[in-house]
Short mmCIF file of C-alpha atoms and ligand atoms in Angstrom, two decimals:
data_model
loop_
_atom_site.label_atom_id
_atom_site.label_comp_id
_atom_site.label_asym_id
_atom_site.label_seq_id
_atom_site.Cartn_x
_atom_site.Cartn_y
_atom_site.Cartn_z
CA UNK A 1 0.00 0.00 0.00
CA UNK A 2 1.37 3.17 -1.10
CA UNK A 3 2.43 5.64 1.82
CA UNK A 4 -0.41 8.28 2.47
CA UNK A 5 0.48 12.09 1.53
CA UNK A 6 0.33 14.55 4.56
CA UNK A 7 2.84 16.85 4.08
CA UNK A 8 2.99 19.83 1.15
CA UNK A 9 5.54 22.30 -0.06
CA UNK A 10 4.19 25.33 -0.76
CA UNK A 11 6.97 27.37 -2.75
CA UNK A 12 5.99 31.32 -2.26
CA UNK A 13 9.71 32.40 -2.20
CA UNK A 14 10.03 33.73 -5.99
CA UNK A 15 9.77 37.01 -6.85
CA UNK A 16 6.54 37.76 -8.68
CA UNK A 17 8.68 39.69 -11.30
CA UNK A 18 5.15 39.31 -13.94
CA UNK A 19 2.81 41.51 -11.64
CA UNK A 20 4.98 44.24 -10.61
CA UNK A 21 4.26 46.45 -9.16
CA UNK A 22 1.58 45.12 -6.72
CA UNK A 23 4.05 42.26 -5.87
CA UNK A 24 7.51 44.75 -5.01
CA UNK A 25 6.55 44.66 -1.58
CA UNK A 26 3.52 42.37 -0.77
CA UNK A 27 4.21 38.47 -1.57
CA UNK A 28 1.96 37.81 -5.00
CA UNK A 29 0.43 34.56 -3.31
CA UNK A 30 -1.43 37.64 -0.90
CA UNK A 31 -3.17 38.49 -3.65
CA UNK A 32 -6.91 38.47 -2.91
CA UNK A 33 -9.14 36.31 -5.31
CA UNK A 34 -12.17 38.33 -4.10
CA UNK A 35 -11.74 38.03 -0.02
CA UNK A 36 -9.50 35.50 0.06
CA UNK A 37 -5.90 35.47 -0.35
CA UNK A 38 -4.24 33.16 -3.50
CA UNK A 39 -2.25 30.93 -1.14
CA UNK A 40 -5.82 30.24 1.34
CA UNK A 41 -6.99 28.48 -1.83
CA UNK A 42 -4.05 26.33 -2.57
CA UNK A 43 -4.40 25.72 1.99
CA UNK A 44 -7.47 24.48 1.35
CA UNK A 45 -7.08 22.13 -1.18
CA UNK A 46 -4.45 20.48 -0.33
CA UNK A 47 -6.53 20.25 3.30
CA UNK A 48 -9.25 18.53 1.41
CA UNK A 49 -7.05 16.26 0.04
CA UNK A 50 -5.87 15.01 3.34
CA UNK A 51 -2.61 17.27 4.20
CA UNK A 52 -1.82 17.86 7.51
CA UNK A 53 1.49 19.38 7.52
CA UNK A 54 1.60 22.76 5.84
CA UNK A 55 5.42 23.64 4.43
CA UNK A 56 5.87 27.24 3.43
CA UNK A 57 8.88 27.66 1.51
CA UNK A 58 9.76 31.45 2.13
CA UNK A 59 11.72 34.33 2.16
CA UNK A 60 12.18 37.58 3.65
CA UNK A 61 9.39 39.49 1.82
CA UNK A 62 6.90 37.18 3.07
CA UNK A 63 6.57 37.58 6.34
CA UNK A 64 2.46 38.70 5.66
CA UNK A 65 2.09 34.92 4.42
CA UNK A 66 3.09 33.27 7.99
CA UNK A 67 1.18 36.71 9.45
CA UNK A 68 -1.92 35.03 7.65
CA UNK A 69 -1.91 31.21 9.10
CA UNK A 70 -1.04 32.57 13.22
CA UNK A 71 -3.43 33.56 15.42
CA UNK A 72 -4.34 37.85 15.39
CA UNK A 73 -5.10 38.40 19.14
CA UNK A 74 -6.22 41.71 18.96
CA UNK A 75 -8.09 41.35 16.25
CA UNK A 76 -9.87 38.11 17.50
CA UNK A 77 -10.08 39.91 20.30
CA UNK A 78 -12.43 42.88 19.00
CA UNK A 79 -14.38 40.57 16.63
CA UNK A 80 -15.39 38.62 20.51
CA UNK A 81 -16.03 42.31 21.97
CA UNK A 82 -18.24 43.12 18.91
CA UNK A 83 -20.27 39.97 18.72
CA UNK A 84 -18.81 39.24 15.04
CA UNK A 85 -19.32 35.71 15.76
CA UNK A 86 -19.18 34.73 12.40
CA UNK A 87 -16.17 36.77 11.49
CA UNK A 88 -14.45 35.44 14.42
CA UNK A 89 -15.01 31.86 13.48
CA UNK A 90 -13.98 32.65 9.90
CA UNK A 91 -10.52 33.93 11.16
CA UNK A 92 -9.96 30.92 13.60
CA UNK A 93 -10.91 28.34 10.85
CA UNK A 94 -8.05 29.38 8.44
CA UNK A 95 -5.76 26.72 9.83
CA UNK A 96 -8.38 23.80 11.17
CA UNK A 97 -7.38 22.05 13.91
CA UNK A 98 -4.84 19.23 13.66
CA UNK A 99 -3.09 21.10 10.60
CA UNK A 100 0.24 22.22 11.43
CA UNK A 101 2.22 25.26 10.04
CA UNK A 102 5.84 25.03 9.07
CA UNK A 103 8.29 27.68 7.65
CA UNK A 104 11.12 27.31 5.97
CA UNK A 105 13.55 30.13 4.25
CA UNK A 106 15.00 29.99 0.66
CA UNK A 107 17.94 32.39 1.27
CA UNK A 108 17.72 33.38 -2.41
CA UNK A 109 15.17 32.72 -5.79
CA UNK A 110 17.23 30.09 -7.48
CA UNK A 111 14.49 28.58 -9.10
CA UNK A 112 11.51 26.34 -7.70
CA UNK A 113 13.70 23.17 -7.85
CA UNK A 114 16.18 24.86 -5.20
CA UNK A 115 12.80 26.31 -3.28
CA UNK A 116 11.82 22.18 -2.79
CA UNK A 117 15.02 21.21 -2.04
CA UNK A 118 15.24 23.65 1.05
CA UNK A 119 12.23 21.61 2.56
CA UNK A 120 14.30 18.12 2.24
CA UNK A 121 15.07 17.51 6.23
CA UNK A 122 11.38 18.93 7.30
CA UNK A 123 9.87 16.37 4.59
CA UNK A 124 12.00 13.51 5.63
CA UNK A 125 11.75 10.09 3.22
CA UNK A 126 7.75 10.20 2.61
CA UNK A 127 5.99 11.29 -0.11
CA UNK A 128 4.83 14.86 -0.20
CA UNK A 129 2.54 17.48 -2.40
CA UNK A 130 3.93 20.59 -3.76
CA UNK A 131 1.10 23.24 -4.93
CA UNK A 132 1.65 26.82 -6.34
CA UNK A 133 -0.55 28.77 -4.97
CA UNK A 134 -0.42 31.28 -7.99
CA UNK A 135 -2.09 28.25 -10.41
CA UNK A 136 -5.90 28.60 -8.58
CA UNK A 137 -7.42 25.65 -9.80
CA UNK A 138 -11.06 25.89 -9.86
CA UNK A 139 -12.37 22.09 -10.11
CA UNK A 140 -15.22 20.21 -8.66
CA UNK A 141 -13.03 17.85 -7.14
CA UNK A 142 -10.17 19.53 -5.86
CA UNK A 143 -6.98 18.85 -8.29
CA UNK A 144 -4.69 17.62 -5.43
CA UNK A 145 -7.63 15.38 -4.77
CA UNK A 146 -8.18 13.90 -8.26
CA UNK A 147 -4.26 13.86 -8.00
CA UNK A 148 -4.15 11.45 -4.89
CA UNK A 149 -6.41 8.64 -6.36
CA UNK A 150 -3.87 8.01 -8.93
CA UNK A 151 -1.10 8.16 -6.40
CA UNK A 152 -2.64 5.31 -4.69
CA UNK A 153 -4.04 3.36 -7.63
CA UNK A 154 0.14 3.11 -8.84
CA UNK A 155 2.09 4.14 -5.60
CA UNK A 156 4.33 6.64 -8.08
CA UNK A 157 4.86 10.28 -8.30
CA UNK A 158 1.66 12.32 -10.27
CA UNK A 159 2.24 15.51 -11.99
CA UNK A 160 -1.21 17.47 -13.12
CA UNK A 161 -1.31 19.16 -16.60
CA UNK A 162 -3.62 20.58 -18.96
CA UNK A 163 -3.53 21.23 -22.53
CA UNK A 164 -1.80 24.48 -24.16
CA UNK A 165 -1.42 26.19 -27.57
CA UNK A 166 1.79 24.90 -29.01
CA UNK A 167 2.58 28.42 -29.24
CA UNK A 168 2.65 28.95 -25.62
CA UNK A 169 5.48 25.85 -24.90
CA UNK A 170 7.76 28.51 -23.87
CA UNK A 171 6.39 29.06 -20.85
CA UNK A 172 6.33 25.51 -19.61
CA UNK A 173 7.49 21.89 -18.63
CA UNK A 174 6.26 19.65 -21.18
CA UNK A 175 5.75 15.68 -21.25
CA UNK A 176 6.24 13.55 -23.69
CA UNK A 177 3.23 10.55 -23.23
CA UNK A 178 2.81 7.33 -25.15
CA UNK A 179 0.02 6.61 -27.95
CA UNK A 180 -2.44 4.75 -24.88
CA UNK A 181 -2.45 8.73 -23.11
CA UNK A 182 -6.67 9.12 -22.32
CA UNK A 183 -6.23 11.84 -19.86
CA UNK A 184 -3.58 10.35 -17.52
CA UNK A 185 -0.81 7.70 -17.40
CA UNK A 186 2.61 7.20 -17.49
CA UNK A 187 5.23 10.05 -18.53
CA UNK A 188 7.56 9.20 -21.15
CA UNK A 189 10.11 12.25 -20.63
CA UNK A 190 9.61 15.68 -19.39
CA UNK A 191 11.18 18.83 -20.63
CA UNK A 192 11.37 22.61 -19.40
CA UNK A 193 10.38 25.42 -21.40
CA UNK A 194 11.07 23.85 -25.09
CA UNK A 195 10.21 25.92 -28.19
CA UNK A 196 7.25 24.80 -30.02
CA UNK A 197 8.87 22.58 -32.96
CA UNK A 198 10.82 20.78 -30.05
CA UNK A 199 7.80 20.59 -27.50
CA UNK A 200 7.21 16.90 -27.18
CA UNK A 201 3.07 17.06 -26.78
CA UNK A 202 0.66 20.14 -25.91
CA UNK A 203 0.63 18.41 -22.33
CA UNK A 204 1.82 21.29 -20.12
CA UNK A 205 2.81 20.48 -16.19
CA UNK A 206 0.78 23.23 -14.22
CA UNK A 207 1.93 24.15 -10.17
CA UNK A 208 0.52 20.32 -8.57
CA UNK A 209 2.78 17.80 -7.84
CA UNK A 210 2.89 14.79 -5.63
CA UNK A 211 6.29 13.28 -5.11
CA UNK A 212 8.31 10.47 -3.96
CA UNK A 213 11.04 11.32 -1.69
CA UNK A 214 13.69 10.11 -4.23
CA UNK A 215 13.22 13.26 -5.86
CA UNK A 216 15.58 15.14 -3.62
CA UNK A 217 18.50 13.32 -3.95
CA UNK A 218 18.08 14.31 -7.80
CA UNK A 219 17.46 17.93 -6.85
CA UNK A 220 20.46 17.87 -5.17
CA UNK A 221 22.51 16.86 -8.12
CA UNK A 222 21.05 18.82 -11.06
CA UNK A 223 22.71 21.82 -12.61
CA UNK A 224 21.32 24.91 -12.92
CA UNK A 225 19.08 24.62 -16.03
CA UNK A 226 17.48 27.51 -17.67
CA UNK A 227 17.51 31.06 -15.87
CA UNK A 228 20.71 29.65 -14.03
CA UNK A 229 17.98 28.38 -11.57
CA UNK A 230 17.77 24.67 -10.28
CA UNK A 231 14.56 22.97 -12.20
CA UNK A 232 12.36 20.61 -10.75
CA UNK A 233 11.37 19.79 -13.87
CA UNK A 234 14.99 18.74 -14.64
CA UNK A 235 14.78 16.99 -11.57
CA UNK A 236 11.89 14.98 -12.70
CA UNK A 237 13.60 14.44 -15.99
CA UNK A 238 16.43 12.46 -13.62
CA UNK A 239 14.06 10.71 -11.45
CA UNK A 240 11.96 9.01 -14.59
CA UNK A 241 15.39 7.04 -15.42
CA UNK A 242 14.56 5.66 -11.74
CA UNK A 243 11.13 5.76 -11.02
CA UNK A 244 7.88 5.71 -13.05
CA UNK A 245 5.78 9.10 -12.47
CA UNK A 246 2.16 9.80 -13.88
CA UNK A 247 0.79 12.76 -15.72
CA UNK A 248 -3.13 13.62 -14.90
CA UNK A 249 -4.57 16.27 -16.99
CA UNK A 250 -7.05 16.97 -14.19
CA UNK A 251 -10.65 18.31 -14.65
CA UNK A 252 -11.19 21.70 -13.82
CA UNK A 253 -9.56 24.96 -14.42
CA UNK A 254 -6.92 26.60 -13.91
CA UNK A 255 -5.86 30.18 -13.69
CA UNK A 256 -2.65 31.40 -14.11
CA UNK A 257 -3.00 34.23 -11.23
CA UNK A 258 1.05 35.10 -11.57
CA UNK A 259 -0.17 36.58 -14.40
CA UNK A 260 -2.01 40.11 -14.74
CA UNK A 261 -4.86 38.41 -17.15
CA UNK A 262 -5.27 35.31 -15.05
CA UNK A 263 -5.59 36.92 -11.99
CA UNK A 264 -8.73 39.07 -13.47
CA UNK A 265 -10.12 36.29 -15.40
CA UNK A 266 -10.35 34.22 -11.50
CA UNK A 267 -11.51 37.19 -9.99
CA UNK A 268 -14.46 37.04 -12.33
CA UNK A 269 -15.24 34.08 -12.32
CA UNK A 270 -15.22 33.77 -8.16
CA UNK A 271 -16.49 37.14 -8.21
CA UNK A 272 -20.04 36.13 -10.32
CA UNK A 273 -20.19 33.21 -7.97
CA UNK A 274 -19.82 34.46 -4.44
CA UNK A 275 -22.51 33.77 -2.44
CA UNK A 276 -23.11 37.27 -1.22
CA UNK A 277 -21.86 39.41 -3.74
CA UNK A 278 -22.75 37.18 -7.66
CA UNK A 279 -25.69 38.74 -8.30
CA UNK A 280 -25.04 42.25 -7.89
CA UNK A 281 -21.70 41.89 -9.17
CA UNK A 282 -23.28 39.82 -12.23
CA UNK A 283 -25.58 43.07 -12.97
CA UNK A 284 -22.47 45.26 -12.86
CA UNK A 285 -20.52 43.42 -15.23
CA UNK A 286 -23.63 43.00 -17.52
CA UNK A 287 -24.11 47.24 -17.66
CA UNK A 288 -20.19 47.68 -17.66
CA UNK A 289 -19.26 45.76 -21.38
CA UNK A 290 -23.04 47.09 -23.15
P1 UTP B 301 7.29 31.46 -10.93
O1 UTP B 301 7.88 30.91 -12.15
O2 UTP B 301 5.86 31.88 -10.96
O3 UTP B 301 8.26 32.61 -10.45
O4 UTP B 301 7.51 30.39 -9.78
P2 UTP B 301 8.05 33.92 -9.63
O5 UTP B 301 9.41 34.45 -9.41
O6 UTP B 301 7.24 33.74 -8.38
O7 UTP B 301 7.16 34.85 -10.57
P3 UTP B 301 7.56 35.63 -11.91
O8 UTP B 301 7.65 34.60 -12.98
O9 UTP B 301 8.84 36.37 -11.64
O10 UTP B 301 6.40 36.56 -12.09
C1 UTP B 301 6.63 29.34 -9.55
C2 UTP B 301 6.48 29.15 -8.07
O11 UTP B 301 7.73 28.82 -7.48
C3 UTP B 301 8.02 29.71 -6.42
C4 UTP B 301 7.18 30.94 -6.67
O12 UTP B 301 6.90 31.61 -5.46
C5 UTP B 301 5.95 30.37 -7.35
O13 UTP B 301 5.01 29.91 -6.41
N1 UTP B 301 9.48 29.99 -6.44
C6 UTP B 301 10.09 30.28 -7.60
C7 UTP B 301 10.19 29.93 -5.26
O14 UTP B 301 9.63 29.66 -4.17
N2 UTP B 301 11.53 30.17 -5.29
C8 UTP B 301 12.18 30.47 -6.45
O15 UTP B 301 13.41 30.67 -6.41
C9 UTP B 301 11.43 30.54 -7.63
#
């Protein structure tokens, strides 16, 4: 029986260079997705998915993300003085109980391969998760979910992608998959960032990942790859000479909230279904583009 997952990475050290200047001093995954903060949603799923130990791979500029899991006294405080009962649960709940928080520092962005790697002795030798908060995936089934069924059906490592313009290879790992590929199954090759005539498939890897331990010992020994940063994809590359590792192209979708248009396009889309605020927003939207 394959090892259960508890534990994920959650990288939030890089730089956010694509949505300056709202990220030069406030960490990206703080962005709000209408009242809730990028990296809540990634919390979340991977809670729903059964993780219990939260990683936070940070640096310096941070500091609000690790503000956002503690406890506020003074404002739990006032919500308790003001009868905000609702509120007050609502800020308690962020971190349920039985999930732990863990931070660890990146000293410097050398790439999201290096970010992992700094999270090696916390993780230990079990499997683990790694989500980027900046891909929201919107999905009836939580991705990390739909992720962990195939982790247990073949006890390997599962990488979620989706389908992209060929045009757009630049921007991505890609796999290469055999002929049998219906939606998931075994990845032949993976590689980072190839131009479209040397792109393998469409099959892009988007920010979920669950991983075998092995994969650190690779991390440690890959070069730099592109950017002069260490790749995880060119980690993963290594580890498939070793060990078999799944692609899923998950249902759902996702939104690219690093970037300027995907960030608006979620906040739409949340924003027409929020509970409290759809319909009005809905009849705003509808007046705004007539
Ligand atoms: P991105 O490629 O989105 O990089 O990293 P970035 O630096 O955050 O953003 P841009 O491209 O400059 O706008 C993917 C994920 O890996 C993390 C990021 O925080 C993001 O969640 N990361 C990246 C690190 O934690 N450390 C790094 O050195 C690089």
């Amino acid at each position: 029986m394959a090892q259960p997952v508890t534990k994920a990475i959650f990288p939030v050290a890089g730089l956010g260079t694509r949505f300056l200047p709202a990220t030069k001093a406030n960490p990206k995954e703080m962005l709000p997705i209408v009242d809730k903060p990028l990296i809540q949603y990634a919390v979340e799923e991977a809670i729903k998915a059964g993780i219990t130990e939260l990683i936070f791979v940070t640096s310096s500029s941070k500091r609000a993300i690790e503000d956002h899991f503690d406890t506020n006294f003074e404002l739990e405080y006032r919500l308790q003085q003001q009868g905000k009962t609702e509120l007050l649960d609502m800020v308690q709940k962020i971190v349920p109980k039985g999930v732990d928080c863990i931070y660890v520092r990146q000293p410097q962005a050398l790439g999201l391969g290096h970010a992992v790697l700094c999270a090696r002795q916390v993780v230990g030798n079990y499997p683990f998760a790694v989500l980027l908060a900046d891909d929201l995936i919107d999905a009836n089934t939580p991705c990390l979910t739909q992720m962990m069924k195939i982790y247990h059906e073949t006890e390997s490592s599962v990488i979620a992608v989706e389908k992209i313009a060929s045009e757009d290879s630049e921007k991505y790992g890609v796999i290469a998959v055999d002929q049998n590929w219906r939606g998931q199954g075994p990845i032949q090759a993976i590689v980072e960032k190839p131009k479209p005539q040397d792109a393998p498939s469409n099959l892009a890897v988007v920010g979920r990942y669950i991983l075998t331990a092995k994969i650190f010992e690779h991390l440690a020994k890959v070069p730099p790859g592109r950017g002069g940063e260490i790749q995880l994809t060119d980690a993963i590359a290594s580890l498939l000479k070793e060990q078999k590792a799944m692609g899923i192209q998950f249902d759902g979708i996702r939104y690219d909230c690093g970037s300027k248009l995907g960030y608006m396009q979620a906040t739409i889309t949340l924003g027409l279904r929020h509970p409290e605020l759809g319909a009005e927003f809905r009849a705003f939207l509808q007046e705004a583009v007539s």
